[in-house]
């Protein structure tokens, strides 16, 4: 399993965190989503078929884009 932490500057509250957890958890291959509101970070544990690009795409689609 791969684990990546993304910096997501648009995270402001628990509602943001809940939205991110819900959307990413629906993806095939996602095993863990941890959102740290204070650090504006999202840690995702995943394996194929999920990819880094797909995760970034979902975050952008739901208006919480990860910084490069």
Coordinates of C-alpha atoms in Angstrom, one line a residue:
X1 CA 0.0 0.0 0.0
X2 CA 1.2 3.5 -0.8
X3 CA 0.6 6.4 1.5
X4 CA 0.9 10.1 0.4
X5 CA 0.2 13.3 2.3
X6 CA -1.2 16.1 0.2
X7 CA -1.2 19.8 1.3
X8 CA -4.7 21.2 0.6
X9 CA -4.8 24.9 1.5
X10 CA -8.6 25.1 1.0
X11 CA -9.4 23.0 4.1
X12 CA -11.0 25.3 6.7
X13 CA -13.2 23.2 8.9
X14 CA -14.6 19.7 9.8
X15 CA -17.2 20.1 7.0
X16 CA -14.3 20.3 4.5
X17 CA -12.7 17.3 6.0
X18 CA -15.9 15.2 5.9
X19 CA -16.4 16.1 2.2
X20 CA -12.8 15.1 1.4
X21 CA -13.1 11.8 3.3
X22 CA -16.4 10.9 1.8
X23 CA -15.4 11.6 -1.8
X24 CA -12.0 9.9 -1.7
X25 CA -13.4 6.9 0.2
X26 CA -15.7 6.1 -2.7
X27 CA -12.7 5.5 -5.0
X28 CA -11.6 1.9 -5.7
X29 CA -8.3 1.1 -4.0
X30 CA -8.5 3.8 -1.2
X31 CA -8.0 2.2 2.2
X32 CA -7.4 5.2 4.4
X33 CA -8.1 8.9 4.4
X34 CA -7.0 11.1 7.3
X35 CA -7.6 14.8 7.2
X36 CA -5.8 17.2 9.5
X37 CA -7.6 20.5 9.4
X38 CA -5.0 22.4 11.4
X39 CA -2.2 21.4 9.1
X40 CA -4.4 21.6 6.0
X41 CA -3.2 18.1 5.0
X42 CA -4.8 14.9 3.7
X43 CA -3.1 11.6 4.1
X44 CA -4.3 8.8 1.8
X45 CA -3.4 5.1 1.9
X46 CA -4.1 3.4 -1.4
X47 CA -3.3 0.7 -3.9
X48 CA -4.2 0.1 -7.5
X49 CA -6.4 0.8 -9.2
X50 CA -6.2 4.2 -7.4
X51 CA -3.4 6.4 -8.5
X52 CA -1.8 9.7 -7.3
X53 CA -3.2 11.4 -10.4
X54 CA -6.7 10.2 -9.8
X55 CA -6.6 11.3 -6.1
X56 CA -5.4 14.7 -7.2
X57 CA -8.1 14.8 -9.8
X58 CA -10.9 14.1 -7.3
X59 CA -9.5 16.7 -4.9
X60 CA -9.5 19.3 -7.7
X61 CA -13.0 18.2 -8.9
X62 CA -14.5 18.8 -5.4
X63 CA -12.7 22.2 -5.1
X64 CA -10.0 21.1 -2.7
X65 CA -6.9 21.0 -5.0
X66 CA -3.6 19.7 -3.6
X67 CA -0.6 21.9 -4.0
X68 CA 2.2 20.5 -6.1

